[in-house]
Coordinates of C-alpha atoms in Angstrom, one line a residue:
Chain A
M19 CA -27.3 -40.6 20.3
M20 CA -25.7 -40.1 23.7
A21 CA -22.3 -39.3 22.2
V22 CA -23.8 -36.6 19.9
T23 CA -25.6 -35.0 22.8
E24 CA -22.4 -34.9 24.8
L25 CA -20.6 -33.4 21.8
R26 CA -23.3 -30.7 21.6
A27 CA -23.0 -30.1 25.3
S28 CA -19.3 -29.6 25.1
F29 CA -19.6 -27.4 22.0
R30 CA -22.2 -25.2 23.8
A31 CA -19.9 -25.0 26.9
R32 CA -16.9 -23.9 24.8
L33 CA -19.0 -21.4 22.9
D34 CA -20.3 -20.0 26.2
Q35 CA -16.7 -19.8 27.4
L36 CA -15.8 -17.9 24.2
T37 CA -18.6 -15.4 24.9
Q38 CA -17.4 -15.0 28.5
T39 CA -13.9 -14.2 27.1
L40 CA -15.4 -11.5 24.9
V41 CA -17.4 -10.0 27.7
E42 CA -14.2 -9.8 29.8
M43 CA -12.5 -8.1 26.8
A44 CA -15.3 -5.6 26.6
R45 CA -14.9 -4.9 30.3
L46 CA -11.1 -4.4 30.0
A47 CA -11.6 -2.1 27.0
G48 CA -14.1 0.0 28.9
S49 CA -11.8 0.2 31.9
A50 CA -8.9 1.1 29.6
V51 CA -10.7 4.0 28.0
E52 CA -12.0 5.3 31.3
R53 CA -8.5 5.3 32.9
A54 CA -6.8 6.6 29.8
T55 CA -9.2 9.6 29.7
R56 CA -8.7 10.3 33.5
A57 CA -4.9 10.0 33.0
L58 CA -5.1 12.4 30.1
L59 CA -7.1 15.1 31.9
D60 CA -5.1 14.8 35.1
A61 CA -1.7 14.5 33.3
D62 CA -1.3 11.4 35.4
A63 CA 1.6 9.4 34.0
E64 CA 1.4 6.6 36.5
L65 CA -2.3 5.9 35.6
A66 CA -1.4 6.2 31.9
R67 CA 1.3 3.5 32.3
T68 CA -1.2 1.0 33.8
V69 CA -3.4 1.4 30.7
V70 CA -0.4 0.7 28.4
A71 CA 0.7 -2.3 30.5
D72 CA -2.9 -3.7 30.8
D73 CA -3.2 -3.7 27.0
A74 CA -1.2 -6.9 26.9
A75 CA -3.8 -8.6 28.9
L76 CA -6.5 -7.7 26.4
G77 CA -4.2 -9.0 23.6
A78 CA -3.7 -12.3 25.5
L79 CA -7.5 -12.7 25.8
G80 CA -7.9 -12.0 22.1
L81 CA -5.4 -14.7 21.3
Q82 CA -7.3 -17.0 23.7
A83 CA -10.6 -16.2 22.0
E84 CA -9.0 -16.9 18.6
E85 CA -7.6 -20.2 19.8
T86 CA -10.9 -21.3 21.2
A87 CA -12.6 -20.3 17.9
I88 CA -10.1 -22.2 15.8
M89 CA -10.5 -25.3 18.1
L90 CA -14.3 -25.1 17.8
L91 CA -14.0 -24.9 14.0
A92 CA -11.4 -27.7 13.7
L93 CA -12.8 -30.2 16.2
E94 CA -16.5 -29.6 15.9
S95 CA -17.1 -28.4 12.3
P96 CA -20.1 -26.2 13.3
V97 CA -22.6 -25.3 10.6
A98 CA -25.3 -22.6 10.1
G99 CA -26.1 -20.7 13.3
D100 CA -23.1 -22.1 15.3
L101 CA -20.6 -21.3 12.6
R102 CA -22.0 -17.8 12.3
R103 CA -21.6 -17.4 16.1
V104 CA -17.9 -18.6 16.0
M105 CA -17.2 -16.3 13.0
A106 CA -18.9 -13.3 14.7
S107 CA -16.9 -14.0 17.9
L108 CA -13.6 -13.7 15.9
R109 CA -14.6 -10.3 14.5
I110 CA -15.8 -9.1 17.9
S111 CA -12.5 -10.2 19.5
S112 CA -10.6 -8.3 16.8
D113 CA -12.8 -5.2 17.4
L114 CA -12.3 -5.2 21.1
E115 CA -8.5 -5.7 20.8
R116 CA -8.3 -2.7 18.5
A117 CA -10.5 -0.6 20.8
G118 CA -8.0 -1.5 23.6
D119 CA -5.1 -0.4 21.4
L120 CA -6.8 3.0 20.9
A121 CA -7.2 3.5 24.6
A122 CA -3.5 2.7 24.9
H123 CA -2.8 5.3 22.2
V124 CA -4.6 7.9 24.3
A125 CA -2.5 6.9 27.3
K126 CA 0.7 7.2 25.2
V127 CA -0.1 10.8 24.2
T128 CA -0.3 11.5 28.0
L129 CA 3.1 9.9 28.5
L130 CA 4.6 11.7 25.6
R131 CA 3.6 15.1 26.9
H132 CA 4.1 14.5 30.6
P133 CA 4.4 16.5 32.8
A134 CA 2.6 19.0 30.5
Q135 CA -1.2 18.8 30.3
C136 CA -2.2 18.1 26.6
V137 CA -5.8 19.2 26.8
P138 CA -6.4 23.0 27.3
A139 CA -8.8 23.8 30.0
D140 CA -11.6 24.9 27.6
L141 CA -11.5 21.5 25.8
C142 CA -11.6 19.3 28.9
D143 CA -15.3 19.0 29.0
I144 CA -15.5 17.7 25.4
V145 CA -12.7 15.2 25.9
R146 CA -14.2 14.0 29.2
E147 CA -17.5 13.4 27.5
M148 CA -15.9 11.6 24.5
G149 CA -14.2 9.3 27.1
E150 CA -17.5 8.7 28.9
V151 CA -19.5 8.0 25.7
A152 CA -16.7 5.6 24.6
E153 CA -16.8 3.7 27.9
R154 CA -20.6 3.5 27.9
M155 CA -20.7 2.3 24.3
V156 CA -18.3 -0.6 24.9
E157 CA -19.9 -1.4 28.2
K158 CA -23.3 -1.7 26.5
A159 CA -21.7 -3.8 23.8
G160 CA -20.5 -6.2 26.5
I161 CA -24.1 -6.5 27.9
A162 CA -25.5 -7.0 24.4
L163 CA -23.1 -9.9 24.0
V164 CA -24.7 -11.7 26.9
T165 CA -28.3 -10.6 26.5
S166 CA -28.5 -10.5 22.6
D167 CA -30.8 -7.5 23.2
L168 CA -31.1 -5.7 19.9
R169 CA -32.3 -2.5 21.6
L170 CA -28.9 -2.1 23.1
A171 CA -27.3 -2.3 19.6
S172 CA -29.6 0.6 18.5
E173 CA -28.7 2.6 21.7
I174 CA -25.0 2.2 20.8
E175 CA -25.6 3.6 17.4
G176 CA -27.4 6.5 19.0
Q177 CA -24.4 7.1 21.3
D178 CA -22.1 7.0 18.2
E179 CA -24.0 9.9 16.8
R180 CA -23.2 11.8 20.0
M181 CA -19.6 10.9 19.6
D182 CA -19.6 12.3 16.0
T183 CA -21.1 15.5 17.3
L184 CA -18.4 15.9 20.0
H185 CA -15.7 15.1 17.4
R186 CA -17.0 17.7 15.0
R187 CA -17.3 20.3 17.9
L188 CA -13.6 19.6 18.8
F189 CA -12.5 20.2 15.2
H190 CA -14.6 23.3 15.0
I191 CA -12.8 24.8 18.0
L192 CA -9.3 23.8 16.8
L193 CA -10.1 25.4 13.4
A194 CA -11.7 28.6 14.8
P195 CA -9.7 31.8 14.0
D196 CA -9.4 32.5 17.7
W197 CA -7.7 29.2 18.5
S198 CA -4.5 30.3 20.3
G199 CA -3.3 26.9 21.6
G200 CA -0.6 26.4 19.0
I201 CA 0.1 23.7 16.5
E202 CA 1.4 20.9 18.8
P203 CA -1.7 20.8 21.1
A204 CA -3.9 21.0 18.0
I205 CA -2.1 18.0 16.5
D206 CA -2.5 16.0 19.8
L207 CA -6.1 16.9 19.9
V208 CA -6.8 15.9 16.3
L209 CA -5.2 12.5 17.0
L210 CA -7.0 12.1 20.3
G211 CA -10.3 12.9 18.6
R212 CA -9.6 10.2 16.0
Y213 CA -8.8 7.7 18.7
Y214 CA -12.1 8.2 20.6
E215 CA -14.0 8.2 17.3
R216 CA -12.5 5.0 16.2
F217 CA -12.9 3.4 19.6
A218 CA -16.6 4.2 19.2
D219 CA -16.6 2.7 15.7
H220 CA -15.4 -0.6 17.1
A221 CA -18.1 -0.6 19.7
V222 CA -20.7 -0.1 16.9
S223 CA -19.1 -2.9 15.0
V224 CA -19.4 -5.2 18.0
A225 CA -23.1 -4.2 18.4
R226 CA -23.7 -4.9 14.7
Q227 CA -22.1 -8.4 15.0
V228 CA -24.6 -9.0 17.9
G229 CA -27.4 -7.9 15.5
F230 CA -26.0 -10.3 12.9
L231 CA -26.0 -13.2 15.4
V232 CA -29.6 -12.5 16.4
T233 CA -31.2 -11.7 13.0
G234 CA -28.8 -13.6 10.7
E235 CA -28.6 -10.5 8.4
P236 CA -25.2 -9.9 7.0
L237 CA -23.4 -6.7 7.7
H238 CA -21.0 -4.6 5.6
Chain B
M13 CA -10.6 -43.1 -1.7
M14 CA -11.6 -41.5 -5.0
A15 CA -14.2 -39.3 -3.3
V16 CA -11.7 -38.0 -0.7
T17 CA -9.2 -37.2 -3.5
E18 CA -12.0 -35.3 -5.4
L19 CA -13.0 -33.5 -2.2
R20 CA -9.3 -32.5 -1.6
A21 CA -9.1 -31.3 -5.3
S22 CA -12.2 -29.2 -4.9
F23 CA -10.9 -27.8 -1.6
R24 CA -7.6 -26.9 -3.1
A25 CA -9.3 -25.2 -6.1
R26 CA -11.5 -23.1 -3.8
L27 CA -8.5 -22.2 -1.6
D28 CA -6.6 -21.1 -4.7
Q29 CA -9.7 -19.0 -5.7
L30 CA -9.7 -17.4 -2.3
T31 CA -6.0 -16.5 -2.7
Q32 CA -6.7 -15.1 -6.1
T33 CA -9.4 -12.9 -4.6
L34 CA -6.9 -11.6 -2.0
V35 CA -4.3 -10.9 -4.7
E36 CA -7.0 -8.9 -6.6
M37 CA -7.8 -7.0 -3.4
A38 CA -4.1 -6.1 -2.9
R39 CA -4.0 -4.9 -6.5
L40 CA -7.1 -2.7 -5.9
A41 CA -5.7 -1.3 -2.6
G42 CA -2.4 -0.4 -4.4
S43 CA -4.2 1.3 -7.2
A44 CA -6.4 3.1 -4.8
V45 CA -3.5 4.6 -2.7
E46 CA -1.6 5.5 -5.9
R47 CA -4.6 7.4 -7.4
A48 CA -5.6 8.9 -4.0
T49 CA -2.1 10.4 -3.7
R50 CA -2.1 11.7 -7.2
A51 CA -5.5 13.2 -6.7
L52 CA -4.3 14.8 -3.5
L53 CA -1.2 16.4 -5.0
D54 CA -3.0 17.6 -8.1
A55 CA -6.2 18.6 -6.2
D56 CA -8.0 16.4 -8.8
A57 CA -11.5 15.9 -7.5
E58 CA -12.6 13.7 -10.4
L59 CA -9.8 11.3 -9.8
A60 CA -10.5 11.4 -6.0
R61 CA -14.1 10.5 -6.7
T62 CA -13.0 7.3 -8.6
V63 CA -11.1 6.2 -5.6
V64 CA -14.1 6.6 -3.3
A65 CA -16.4 4.9 -5.8
D66 CA -14.0 2.0 -6.3
D67 CA -13.8 1.3 -2.6
A68 CA -17.1 -0.5 -2.9
A69 CA -15.5 -3.0 -5.3
L70 CA -12.9 -3.8 -2.7
G71 CA -15.6 -4.2 -0.1
A72 CA -17.5 -6.6 -2.3
L73 CA -14.4 -8.7 -2.9
G74 CA -13.8 -8.8 0.9
L75 CA -17.4 -10.1 1.4
Q76 CA -16.7 -12.7 -1.4
A77 CA -13.5 -13.8 0.3
E78 CA -15.3 -14.1 3.6
E79 CA -18.1 -16.1 2.1
T80 CA -15.7 -18.5 0.4
A81 CA -13.8 -18.9 3.7
I82 CA -17.0 -19.6 5.6
M83 CA -18.1 -22.1 2.9
L84 CA -14.7 -23.9 3.1
L85 CA -15.0 -24.0 6.9
A86 CA -18.6 -25.3 6.8
L87 CA -18.4 -27.8 4.0
E88 CA -14.9 -29.1 4.2
S89 CA -14.0 -28.8 7.9
P90 CA -10.3 -28.2 7.2
V91 CA -7.7 -29.0 9.9
A92 CA -4.1 -28.0 10.7
G93 CA -2.4 -26.3 7.8
D94 CA -5.5 -25.8 5.7
L95 CA -7.5 -24.4 8.6
R96 CA -4.6 -22.0 9.3
R97 CA -4.7 -20.9 5.6
V98 CA -8.4 -20.2 5.7
M99 CA -8.1 -18.2 9.0
A100 CA -5.1 -16.2 7.7
S101 CA -7.1 -15.4 4.5
L102 CA -9.9 -13.9 6.6
R103 CA -7.4 -11.7 8.4
I104 CA -5.7 -10.7 5.2
S105 CA -9.0 -9.8 3.6
S106 CA -9.9 -7.6 6.6
D107 CA -6.5 -5.9 6.4
L108 CA -6.8 -5.2 2.7
E109 CA -10.4 -3.8 3.1
R110 CA -9.2 -1.5 5.8
A111 CA -6.2 -0.4 3.7
G112 CA -8.6 0.5 0.9
D113 CA -10.8 2.4 3.3
L114 CA -7.7 4.5 4.3
A115 CA -7.0 5.3 0.6
A116 CA -10.6 6.4 0.3
H117 CA -10.0 8.6 3.4
V118 CA -7.1 10.3 1.6
A119 CA -9.4 10.9 -1.4
K120 CA -12.1 12.3 0.8
V121 CA -9.7 14.9 2.2
T122 CA -9.0 16.0 -1.4
L123 CA -12.8 16.3 -2.0
L124 CA -13.4 18.2 1.2
R125 CA -10.8 20.9 0.4
H126 CA -11.4 21.1 -3.4
P127 CA -10.6 23.3 -5.3
A128 CA -7.9 24.2 -2.7
Q129 CA -4.7 22.2 -2.7
C130 CA -4.3 20.6 0.8
V131 CA -0.6 19.9 0.7
P132 CA 1.7 23.0 0.8
A133 CA 4.4 22.9 -1.9
D134 CA 7.3 22.1 0.5
L135 CA 5.5 19.0 1.8
C136 CA 4.6 17.5 -1.6
D137 CA 7.7 15.4 -1.8
I138 CA 7.1 13.8 1.6
V139 CA 3.5 13.0 0.8
R140 CA 4.4 11.7 -2.7
E141 CA 6.9 9.4 -1.2
M142 CA 4.5 8.2 1.5
G143 CA 2.1 7.3 -1.3
E144 CA 4.8 5.5 -3.3
V145 CA 6.0 3.5 -0.3
A146 CA 2.4 2.6 0.6
E147 CA 1.7 1.4 -2.9
R148 CA 4.9 -0.7 -3.1
M149 CA 4.3 -2.3 0.3
V150 CA 0.8 -3.5 -0.6
E151 CA 2.0 -4.6 -4.1
K152 CA 4.7 -6.6 -2.5
A153 CA 2.2 -8.1 0.0
G154 CA 0.2 -9.3 -3.0
I155 CA 3.2 -11.0 -4.6
A156 CA 4.1 -12.6 -1.2
L157 CA 0.6 -14.0 -1.1
V158 CA 1.3 -15.9 -4.3
T159 CA 4.9 -16.8 -3.9
S160 CA 5.0 -17.3 -0.1
D161 CA 8.4 -15.7 -0.3
L162 CA 9.5 -14.7 3.2
R163 CA 12.1 -12.3 2.0
L164 CA 9.3 -10.1 0.6
A165 CA 7.8 -10.0 4.1
S166 CA 11.0 -8.8 5.6
E167 CA 11.4 -6.2 2.7
I168 CA 7.9 -4.9 3.6
E169 CA 9.0 -4.5 7.2
G170 CA 12.0 -2.5 5.9
Q171 CA 9.7 -0.2 3.9
D172 CA 7.5 0.3 6.9
E173 CA 10.6 1.8 8.7
R174 CA 10.9 4.2 5.8
M175 CA 7.2 5.1 6.2
D176 CA 7.8 5.8 9.9
T177 CA 10.7 8.0 9.1
L178 CA 8.6 10.0 6.6
H179 CA 5.8 10.2 9.1
R180 CA 8.1 11.6 11.8
R181 CA 9.6 14.1 9.3
L182 CA 6.1 15.3 8.4
F183 CA 5.2 15.9 12.1
H184 CA 8.6 17.6 12.7
I185 CA 7.9 20.1 10.0
L186 CA 4.3 20.7 11.2
L187 CA 5.6 21.4 14.7
A188 CA 8.5 23.5 13.8
P189 CA 8.4 27.1 15.1
D190 CA 8.6 28.4 11.5
W191 CA 5.5 26.5 10.3
S192 CA 3.3 29.2 8.8
G193 CA 0.7 27.0 7.0
G194 CA -2.0 27.5 9.6
I195 CA -4.1 25.1 11.7
E196 CA -6.4 23.7 9.1
P197 CA -3.7 22.4 6.7
A198 CA -1.8 21.1 9.7
I199 CA -4.8 19.1 10.8
D200 CA -5.3 17.8 7.3
L201 CA -1.7 16.7 7.2
V202 CA -1.8 15.0 10.6
L203 CA -4.7 12.9 9.5
L204 CA -3.2 12.2 6.0
G205 CA 0.0 11.1 7.7
R206 CA -1.9 8.7 10.0
Y207 CA -3.8 7.3 7.0
Y208 CA -0.6 6.5 5.1
E209 CA 1.0 5.1 8.3
R210 CA -2.0 2.9 9.0
F211 CA -2.2 1.8 5.4
A212 CA 1.4 0.6 5.7
D213 CA 0.6 -1.2 9.0
H214 CA -2.0 -3.2 7.2
A215 CA 0.5 -4.2 4.5
V216 CA 2.9 -5.3 7.3
S217 CA 0.0 -7.3 8.8
V218 CA -0.6 -9.1 5.5
A219 CA 3.1 -9.9 5.2
R220 CA 3.1 -11.3 8.7
Q221 CA 0.1 -13.5 7.9
V222 CA 2.0 -14.8 4.9
G223 CA 4.9 -15.5 7.3
F224 CA 2.5 -17.3 9.6
L225 CA 1.3 -19.5 6.7
V226 CA 4.8 -20.5 5.7
T227 CA 6.4 -21.0 9.2
G228 CA 3.3 -21.8 11.3
E229 CA 4.6 -19.4 14.0
P230 CA 1.7 -17.4 15.6
L231 CA 1.7 -13.6 15.4
H232 CA 0.5 -11.2 17.9

């Protein structure tokens, strides 16, 4: 009996460690998108380079999460709720890695155009808010991971609607007959808009995985 | 001893079934990108609608693959090579689902602009070839899944270079001073270019997972 209890305790400890890794990944993704947006708006190549460099740390944590998950699956053969938690952790890790990649994409646009400013003055507010919404969404996803609070998941979905509104507004401006910014900035802004929108989608996906963990309802 | 042998046989059978599901998913993704490209170039809304509708079938197969994988993990507690195969199958399923989503994105651009033709005449050749390369890449990935032939994986990487070349050429034309197609078609083509490029990335990812299965070398 004692041995089983100890095994459970060690499984629990490793699962908690896995969750802590995911929380740290969410923190890094949030920091990445915040800095990437600031670098973009200030045409700050140095700051953009830190975002690209730090993306490797997020990738390393993702690898670590995956290794812990595989170890838990291989050594402990979890079933039911525990298995679900390990599987959801794998998906969350993948979402957070991809979110980090998208922040790095934003930073790379800044580097590509440096020293020019990619975002015309009249679009700075929209881009700034897209960055803020993206950061808040992934930050909330990180808190949801620890608290399993389903209200946070629904708040994240609400913020995603805001992101969609901003994304549509951006396209609307780029397509207006009075757009005079030229093709190249329009292309940059289309891609930047997609990066923020997809970053937000990954935060929603993390929130849904948390919902799956709490309610056991499958998501697709 | 007999029971273990039977268990192994059933595990093998289920793992083979999982691989068959992935092969079918690769086939569907290839068919989707082929039809999506044809619909795009012919401004064929009916064909585009079949691509969007069929994406649900790919999603259902992805769910089925995931369920089989979870069952294998839960009931059979695979270790070492078998565990690796199940984990790789999960990643491959996710890549093929996302590839299918991107083909559906291409189809949705067609529907959004219908009855207008989104691709100007002088860009049809590039878009057609991007579609062909994407289809061949995922088709090859499907064959690699069955044959575990590492040469196919390296061929897929080669085709991805071709995709990158086409993608750069597309951007080059959109950004040329003599581009007279207007902002809206340029935006459509930027997004379409990204969809094909990311479709190709998922095919490369599948090929790398096959490499991982055969050589046991981790990928990141």
